[in-house]
């Protein structure tokens, strides 16, 4: 079927378009599930233990597992049909969430109040494994955009994927905060098992046109890290793009490790969850803008401009210990994140051969996430044992406490401000590098990576 809107080109609604929307909606529900589990376990552990160190370790473990699994996940995506990979991702998550439910229901809840409890960390790792399994689906969805969407509309399709992430956060933060406040982890686990099972049932009814393995010639289904590195090295500036994202994630690990502790020091878990629900609408706004207007002629430039905005916000949104200032800053921050993610995906989808995209996406994920665990592991004890005392009873009280404020929350805020300044400086330098100019030129003149 075709239709025309006044002043707009004819839009074709084809079978691939319908399938893409089916996968997008299914991804929405699965993302809500995984994000709910992730938010909930962080909230639950902090409320049970009151340990910033424990929440930092959770963030670090999550990023370590993400980093170690990315290249392997990418190989699975390249060598199997995308729908099969999505079903496999859900099945693994169901098994791990079921095991976590068994632990939760059979162990005395007092075991979860000690941050050194082995039972607590078994429970955390089982849930985290289920969330990590969702990353396999995420890589498959990125390559499905190349499979199902014409090149001239991929930036907008990536914006729609970003919109799904926004809606997921919007719903998730409210659900997780309320459920943890209501019943601990019980209803979170019930929700996860039901939604993941429903997703598998739905995917079994979907047929993806052209969905078949497309291995590179001669790799025989291997992970083939050497071949993936050769592809990345052959594209001028692509290593630099991955390195830039890695540095950003190194710095971003600070916020991932400490933001929940900062927010929960200002308000209750229910209020923090509801606030995330409202502010995560920023993801929705950013994704919708991209879906409507695209990323412009050069998505790489859009990526750097978005990072400048991100780091300016990150430097200022905790300068004052105000919930209102925090809320406004976080909303803008979250609205800009889809531009960063969609820009990188759009560049890779155009310049990387389709049969290698899963492995390149997985390689980029592994390398980019490798820095964040180091940050999370380092920053949590540094904040707990150095910066927080510095701003509570130490020299920081006299040096900056008069205008910046004092106490544990202001110690965390000081870490945020300093990190934001470093990130802003590095992003401004990136505009002047030859690698930025080379990859921009390659993107603008590149032939399109199409499925074979």
Coordinates of C-alpha atoms in Angstrom, one line a residue:
X1 CA 0.0 0.0 0.0
X2 CA 1.1 3.6 -0.7
X3 CA 0.0 6.9 0.5
X4 CA 0.9 10.5 0.1
X5 CA 0.9 13.4 2.5
X6 CA 0.8 17.0 1.2
X7 CA 4.3 18.2 0.6
X8 CA 5.9 14.8 1.4
X9 CA 7.3 12.1 -0.8
X10 CA 5.4 8.9 -1.3
X11 CA 6.1 6.4 1.5
X12 CA 6.0 2.7 0.8
X13 CA 4.6 0.4 3.6
X14 CA 6.3 -2.9 2.7
X15 CA 6.7 -6.3 4.4
X16 CA 10.2 -5.4 5.8
X17 CA 8.6 -2.2 7.3
X18 CA 6.0 -4.2 9.0
X19 CA 8.5 -6.8 10.3
X20 CA 10.8 -4.0 11.5
X21 CA 7.9 -2.6 13.5
X22 CA 7.0 -6.0 15.0
X23 CA 10.6 -6.4 16.1
X24 CA 10.7 -2.9 17.5
X25 CA 7.6 -3.4 19.6
X26 CA 8.8 -6.7 20.8
X27 CA 12.1 -5.1 21.7
X28 CA 10.3 -2.5 23.6
X29 CA 8.7 -5.0 26.0
X30 CA 11.9 -7.0 26.4
X31 CA 13.9 -3.8 27.0
X32 CA 11.4 -2.8 29.7
X33 CA 11.9 -6.2 31.3
X34 CA 15.7 -6.1 31.3
X35 CA 15.9 -2.4 32.4
X36 CA 13.4 -3.1 35.2
X37 CA 15.6 -5.9 36.5
X38 CA 18.7 -3.7 36.2
X39 CA 17.2 -0.8 38.1
X40 CA 15.6 -3.0 40.6
X41 CA 18.7 -4.9 41.7
X42 CA 20.7 -1.7 42.1
X43 CA 17.9 -0.1 44.1
X44 CA 17.4 -3.3 46.2
X45 CA 21.1 -3.8 47.0
X46 CA 21.6 -0.2 48.0
X47 CA 18.5 -0.2 50.2
X48 CA 19.4 -3.5 51.8
X49 CA 23.1 -2.7 52.4
X50 CA 23.3 1.1 52.3
X51 CA 26.7 0.6 50.6
X52 CA 27.9 2.8 47.7
X53 CA 30.7 0.4 47.3
X54 CA 28.3 -2.5 46.6
X55 CA 26.4 -0.5 43.9
X56 CA 29.7 0.4 42.3
X57 CA 30.8 -3.2 42.2
X58 CA 27.4 -4.1 40.6
X59 CA 28.0 -1.5 37.9
X60 CA 31.5 -2.7 37.4
X61 CA 30.6 -6.4 37.1
X62 CA 27.8 -5.6 34.6
X63 CA 30.3 -3.7 32.4
X64 CA 32.9 -6.4 32.7
X65 CA 30.4 -9.0 31.5
X66 CA 29.2 -6.8 28.7
X67 CA 32.8 -6.2 27.5
X68 CA 33.7 -9.9 27.6
X69 CA 30.6 -11.0 25.8
X70 CA 30.4 -8.5 23.0
X71 CA 32.7 -10.1 20.4
X72 CA 31.3 -13.5 21.0
X73 CA 27.7 -12.2 20.7
X74 CA 28.6 -10.4 17.5
X75 CA 29.8 -13.7 16.0
X76 CA 26.6 -15.4 17.0
X77 CA 24.6 -12.7 15.3
X78 CA 26.6 -12.9 12.0
X79 CA 26.3 -16.6 11.8
X80 CA 22.6 -17.2 12.6
X81 CA 19.2 -15.8 11.6
X82 CA 18.4 -12.6 13.5
X83 CA 15.1 -13.9 14.8
X84 CA 16.7 -17.1 16.1
X85 CA 19.3 -15.0 18.0
X86 CA 16.5 -13.0 19.6
X87 CA 14.7 -16.1 20.7
X88 CA 17.9 -17.6 22.1
X89 CA 18.6 -14.4 24.0
X90 CA 15.1 -14.6 25.6
X91 CA 15.5 -18.3 26.4
X92 CA 18.8 -17.8 28.2
X93 CA 17.4 -14.8 30.2
X94 CA 14.3 -16.9 31.3
X95 CA 16.6 -19.6 32.6
X96 CA 18.7 -17.2 34.6
X97 CA 15.8 -15.2 36.0
X98 CA 14.1 -18.5 37.0
X99 CA 17.3 -19.5 38.9
X100 CA 17.4 -16.1 40.6
X101 CA 13.8 -16.5 41.6
X102 CA 14.6 -19.8 43.3
X103 CA 17.4 -18.2 45.3
X104 CA 15.2 -15.3 46.3
X105 CA 12.4 -17.5 47.5
X106 CA 14.4 -20.0 49.4
X107 CA 17.0 -17.9 51.2
X108 CA 16.5 -15.8 54.4
X109 CA 16.2 -12.2 53.3
X110 CA 18.7 -11.2 56.0
X111 CA 21.3 -12.7 53.8
X112 CA 20.8 -9.8 51.4
X113 CA 21.7 -7.1 54.0
X114 CA 25.4 -7.9 54.2
X115 CA 27.4 -6.5 51.2
X116 CA 29.9 -9.4 51.7
X117 CA 27.3 -12.1 51.6
X118 CA 28.0 -14.8 49.0
X119 CA 24.3 -15.4 48.6
X120 CA 23.7 -11.8 47.7
X121 CA 26.3 -11.9 45.0
X122 CA 25.0 -15.2 43.5
X123 CA 21.6 -13.6 43.3
X124 CA 23.1 -10.4 41.7
X125 CA 25.1 -12.4 39.2
X126 CA 22.1 -14.5 38.1
X127 CA 20.0 -11.4 37.4
X128 CA 22.9 -9.6 35.8
X129 CA 23.5 -12.6 33.5
X130 CA 19.8 -12.4 32.3
X131 CA 20.3 -8.7 31.6
X132 CA 23.5 -9.4 29.7
X133 CA 21.8 -11.9 27.6
X134 CA 19.6 -9.1 26.3
X135 CA 22.8 -7.5 24.8
X136 CA 22.8 -10.3 22.3
X137 CA 19.4 -9.2 21.1
X138 CA 20.5 -5.6 21.0
X139 CA 23.3 -6.5 18.5
X140 CA 20.9 -8.5 16.4
X141 CA 18.5 -5.5 16.3
X142 CA 21.3 -3.2 15.1
X143 CA 22.0 -5.5 12.2
X144 CA 18.3 -6.0 11.5
X145 CA 18.1 -2.3 10.8
X146 CA 20.6 -2.8 7.9
X147 CA 18.6 -5.9 6.8
X148 CA 15.2 -4.3 6.8
X149 CA 15.6 -0.5 6.3
X150 CA 16.9 1.3 3.2
X151 CA 20.1 3.2 3.7
X152 CA 18.5 6.6 3.3
X153 CA 16.2 5.9 6.3
X154 CA 18.5 4.1 8.6
X155 CA 19.3 7.2 10.7
X156 CA 15.6 7.6 11.4
X157 CA 15.2 3.9 12.1
X158 CA 18.0 4.2 14.6
X159 CA 16.1 7.1 16.1
X160 CA 13.1 4.8 16.4
X161 CA 15.2 2.3 18.2
X162 CA 16.4 5.2 20.5
X163 CA 12.7 6.0 21.1
X164 CA 12.1 2.5 22.2
X165 CA 15.0 2.9 24.7
X166 CA 13.4 6.1 25.9
X167 CA 10.0 4.5 26.4
X168 CA 11.7 1.6 28.2
X169 CA 13.4 3.9 30.6
X170 CA 10.2 5.9 31.1
X171 CA 8.3 2.9 32.1
X172 CA 11.1 1.0 33.8
X173 CA 12.1 3.5 36.4
X174 CA 8.6 3.9 37.6
X175 CA 7.9 0.2 37.7
X176 CA 11.2 -0.8 39.4
X177 CA 11.0 1.9 42.1
X178 CA 7.4 1.1 42.9
X179 CA 7.9 -2.7 42.8
X180 CA 11.0 -2.7 45.0
X181 CA 9.3 -0.4 47.5
X182 CA 6.3 -2.6 47.5
X183 CA 7.7 -6.2 47.7
X184 CA 11.5 -6.2 47.3
X185 CA 12.4 -8.3 44.2
X186 CA 9.4 -10.7 44.1
X187 CA 7.2 -8.9 41.7
X188 CA 10.1 -7.8 39.6
X189 CA 11.0 -11.5 39.0
X190 CA 7.4 -12.4 38.2
X191 CA 7.2 -9.6 35.7
X192 CA 10.5 -10.7 34.0
X193 CA 9.4 -14.3 33.6
X194 CA 6.0 -13.5 32.2
X195 CA 7.2 -10.8 29.6
X196 CA 10.1 -12.8 28.4
X197 CA 8.0 -15.9 27.8
X198 CA 5.4 -13.8 25.9
X199 CA 8.2 -12.3 23.7
X200 CA 9.3 -15.8 22.7
X201 CA 5.8 -16.7 21.8
X202 CA 5.4 -13.6 19.6
X203 CA 8.8 -14.0 17.9
X204 CA 7.8 -17.5 16.8
X205 CA 5.0 -16.0 14.7
X206 CA 7.3 -13.4 13.0
X207 CA 9.0 -14.2 9.6
X208 CA 11.9 -11.9 8.7
X209 CA 12.5 -11.6 4.9
X210 CA 16.0 -12.4 3.9
X211 CA 16.9 -13.5 7.5
X212 CA 19.7 -16.0 7.0
X213 CA 23.3 -16.2 8.1
X214 CA 25.8 -14.2 6.0
X215 CA 29.2 -15.3 7.2
X216 CA 32.3 -13.7 5.6
X217 CA 33.9 -16.0 3.1
X218 CA 36.2 -18.5 4.7
X219 CA 35.6 -17.7 8.3
X220 CA 33.6 -21.0 8.8
X221 CA 31.4 -19.6 11.6
X222 CA 34.4 -18.5 13.8
X223 CA 34.5 -15.4 16.0
X224 CA 37.4 -14.4 13.7
X225 CA 38.7 -11.5 15.8
X226 CA 41.7 -11.1 13.4
X227 CA 39.4 -10.6 10.5
X228 CA 37.2 -8.1 12.4
X229 CA 40.3 -6.1 13.4
X230 CA 41.3 -6.0 9.7
X231 CA 38.0 -4.7 8.7
X232 CA 38.1 -1.9 11.4
X233 CA 41.7 -1.0 10.5
X234 CA 40.9 -0.7 6.8
X235 CA 38.4 2.1 7.5
X236 CA 40.3 5.3 8.2
X237 CA 39.2 6.8 11.6
X238 CA 37.1 3.9 12.7
X239 CA 39.5 2.9 15.4
X240 CA 39.6 6.5 16.5
X241 CA 35.8 6.5 16.8
X242 CA 35.8 3.4 18.9
X243 CA 38.6 4.8 21.1
X244 CA 36.7 8.1 21.5
X245 CA 33.6 6.2 22.7
X246 CA 35.8 4.1 25.0
X247 CA 37.2 7.2 26.7
X248 CA 33.6 8.6 27.0
X249 CA 32.5 5.3 28.6
X250 CA 35.6 5.4 30.9
X251 CA 34.3 8.7 32.2
X252 CA 30.7 7.8 32.0
X253 CA 31.3 4.8 34.4
X254 CA 31.6 7.4 37.1
X255 CA 27.9 8.4 36.7
X256 CA 26.8 4.8 36.3
X257 CA 28.5 3.8 39.6
X258 CA 27.4 6.8 41.7
X259 CA 24.2 8.4 40.2
X260 CA 21.7 6.1 42.0
X261 CA 23.5 6.6 45.3
X262 CA 23.4 10.4 44.7
X263 CA 19.7 10.4 43.9
X264 CA 18.8 8.1 46.8
X265 CA 20.6 10.4 49.2
X266 CA 18.2 13.1 48.2
X267 CA 14.9 11.2 48.1
X268 CA 13.1 7.9 48.7
X269 CA 13.4 5.0 46.3
X270 CA 9.8 5.5 45.2
X271 CA 10.4 9.2 44.5
X272 CA 13.7 8.4 42.7
X273 CA 11.9 5.8 40.6
X274 CA 9.1 8.2 39.7
X275 CA 11.6 11.0 38.9
X276 CA 13.4 8.6 36.5
X277 CA 10.1 7.8 35.0
X278 CA 9.4 11.5 34.2
X279 CA 13.0 12.4 33.2
X280 CA 13.5 9.3 31.0
X281 CA 11.0 11.0 28.7
X282 CA 14.1 12.8 27.5
X283 CA 15.1 9.6 25.7
X284 CA 11.8 9.6 24.1
X285 CA 12.1 13.2 23.0
X286 CA 15.6 12.7 21.5
X287 CA 14.6 9.5 19.7
X288 CA 11.5 11.1 18.2
X289 CA 13.5 14.1 16.9
X290 CA 15.9 11.7 15.2
X291 CA 13.1 9.6 13.8
X292 CA 11.5 12.8 12.4
X293 CA 14.5 14.8 11.2
X294 CA 17.4 12.4 11.0
X295 CA 21.0 13.1 11.9
X296 CA 22.0 15.5 9.1
X297 CA 24.5 15.0 6.3
X298 CA 27.4 13.9 8.6
X299 CA 26.3 11.8 11.6
X300 CA 29.9 11.8 13.0
X301 CA 29.7 15.6 13.5
X302 CA 26.4 15.1 15.1
X303 CA 28.0 12.6 17.5
X304 CA 30.7 15.1 18.7
X305 CA 28.2 18.0 19.0
X306 CA 26.0 15.8 21.1
X307 CA 28.9 14.9 23.3
X308 CA 29.8 18.6 23.9
X309 CA 26.2 19.1 25.2
X310 CA 26.4 16.0 27.3
X311 CA 29.6 17.1 29.1
X312 CA 28.4 20.6 29.7
X313 CA 25.3 19.2 31.4
X314 CA 27.3 16.6 33.3
X315 CA 29.5 19.4 34.7
X316 CA 26.7 21.6 35.9
X317 CA 23.7 19.5 37.0
X318 CA 25.0 18.7 40.4
X319 CA 26.7 22.1 41.1
X320 CA 23.8 22.9 43.5
X321 CA 22.3 20.2 45.7
X322 CA 18.8 20.8 44.3
X323 CA 16.4 18.2 43.0
X324 CA 15.1 20.7 40.5
X325 CA 18.5 21.4 39.0
X326 CA 19.3 17.7 39.0
X327 CA 16.0 17.0 37.2
X328 CA 16.4 19.6 34.5
X329 CA 20.0 18.6 33.8
X330 CA 19.2 14.9 33.6
X331 CA 16.3 15.5 31.3
X332 CA 18.5 17.3 28.8
X333 CA 21.3 14.8 29.2
X334 CA 18.9 11.9 28.5
X335 CA 17.4 13.7 25.5
X336 CA 20.9 13.9 23.9
X337 CA 22.1 10.3 24.5
X338 CA 20.0 8.9 21.5
X339 CA 21.9 11.3 19.2
X340 CA 25.2 9.7 20.3
X341 CA 24.1 6.1 20.0
X342 CA 22.2 6.6 16.7
X343 CA 25.1 8.5 15.1
X344 CA 27.6 5.7 15.8
X345 CA 25.3 3.0 14.6
X346 CA 24.4 4.9 11.4
X347 CA 28.1 5.3 10.6
X348 CA 28.9 1.6 11.2
X349 CA 25.8 0.5 9.2
X350 CA 27.0 2.4 6.2
X351 CA 30.8 1.8 6.1
X352 CA 31.0 -1.8 7.5
X353 CA 30.2 -4.8 5.2
X354 CA 26.9 -6.4 6.3
X355 CA 28.3 -9.8 6.8
X356 CA 30.7 -8.4 9.4
X357 CA 28.4 -5.9 11.2
X358 CA 27.5 -8.2 14.1
X359 CA 31.1 -8.8 14.9
X360 CA 32.1 -5.1 14.5
X361 CA 29.2 -4.0 16.6
X362 CA 30.2 -6.6 19.2
X363 CA 33.9 -5.6 19.0
X364 CA 32.9 -1.9 19.4
X365 CA 30.7 -2.8 22.4
X366 CA 33.5 -4.9 24.0
X367 CA 36.2 -2.3 23.6
X368 CA 34.0 0.7 24.5
X369 CA 32.6 -1.0 27.6
X370 CA 36.0 -2.3 28.7
X371 CA 37.0 1.1 30.3
X372 CA 33.8 1.6 32.4
X373 CA 34.4 -1.4 34.7
X374 CA 37.7 0.0 35.7
X375 CA 36.1 3.3 36.4
X376 CA 33.3 1.8 38.4
X377 CA 35.7 -0.4 40.5
X378 CA 38.0 2.5 41.2
X379 CA 35.5 5.3 41.7
X380 CA 33.3 3.6 44.2
X381 CA 36.0 3.1 46.9
X382 CA 37.5 6.4 46.0
X383 CA 34.2 8.2 46.6
X384 CA 33.4 6.2 49.7
X385 CA 36.7 6.4 51.4
X386 CA 38.3 9.6 50.1
X387 CA 36.1 12.2 48.4
X388 CA 33.0 11.8 50.7
X389 CA 35.1 12.2 53.9
X390 CA 36.9 15.1 52.1
X391 CA 33.6 16.9 51.7
X392 CA 32.1 15.8 55.1
X393 CA 34.8 16.2 57.7
X394 CA 38.0 16.9 55.7
X395 CA 39.7 19.8 54.1
X396 CA 37.0 20.2 51.4
X397 CA 34.6 21.6 54.0
X398 CA 36.8 24.7 54.4
X399 CA 38.0 24.9 50.8
X400 CA 34.8 24.8 48.9
X401 CA 32.1 23.8 51.4
X402 CA 30.9 27.4 51.8
X403 CA 29.5 27.6 48.3
X404 CA 29.5 24.0 47.1
X405 CA 27.9 22.4 50.2
X406 CA 29.1 19.6 52.5
X407 CA 28.2 16.0 53.2
X408 CA 28.2 12.7 51.4
X409 CA 26.0 13.9 48.5
X410 CA 28.2 16.9 47.8
X411 CA 31.3 14.5 47.7
X412 CA 29.6 12.5 45.0
X413 CA 28.6 15.8 43.2
X414 CA 32.3 17.0 43.2
X415 CA 33.3 13.8 41.5
X416 CA 30.6 14.4 38.8
X417 CA 31.8 18.0 38.2
X418 CA 35.4 17.1 37.8
X419 CA 34.6 14.2 35.4
X420 CA 32.4 16.4 33.3
X421 CA 35.2 19.0 32.8
X422 CA 37.6 16.3 31.6
X423 CA 35.1 14.9 29.2
X424 CA 34.3 18.3 27.7
X425 CA 38.0 19.0 27.1
X426 CA 38.6 15.7 25.3
X427 CA 35.5 16.2 23.1
X428 CA 36.6 19.6 21.9
X429 CA 40.0 18.2 21.0
X430 CA 38.4 15.5 19.0
X431 CA 37.0 18.0 16.5
X432 CA 40.6 18.9 15.5
X433 CA 41.9 15.4 14.9
X434 CA 42.7 14.1 11.4
X435 CA 40.9 10.9 12.2
X436 CA 37.6 12.8 12.6
X437 CA 38.1 14.4 9.2
X438 CA 39.1 11.1 7.5
X439 CA 36.1 9.1 8.8
X440 CA 33.8 11.9 8.0
X441 CA 35.1 11.9 4.4
X442 CA 34.8 8.1 4.2
X443 CA 31.2 8.2 5.4
X444 CA 30.2 10.9 2.9
X445 CA 31.7 9.1 -0.1
X446 CA 31.1 5.5 1.0
X447 CA 29.0 3.0 -0.9
X448 CA 26.3 1.5 1.2
X449 CA 26.8 -1.7 3.1
X450 CA 23.8 -3.8 2.0
X451 CA 22.8 -7.4 2.8
X452 CA 23.9 -10.0 0.2

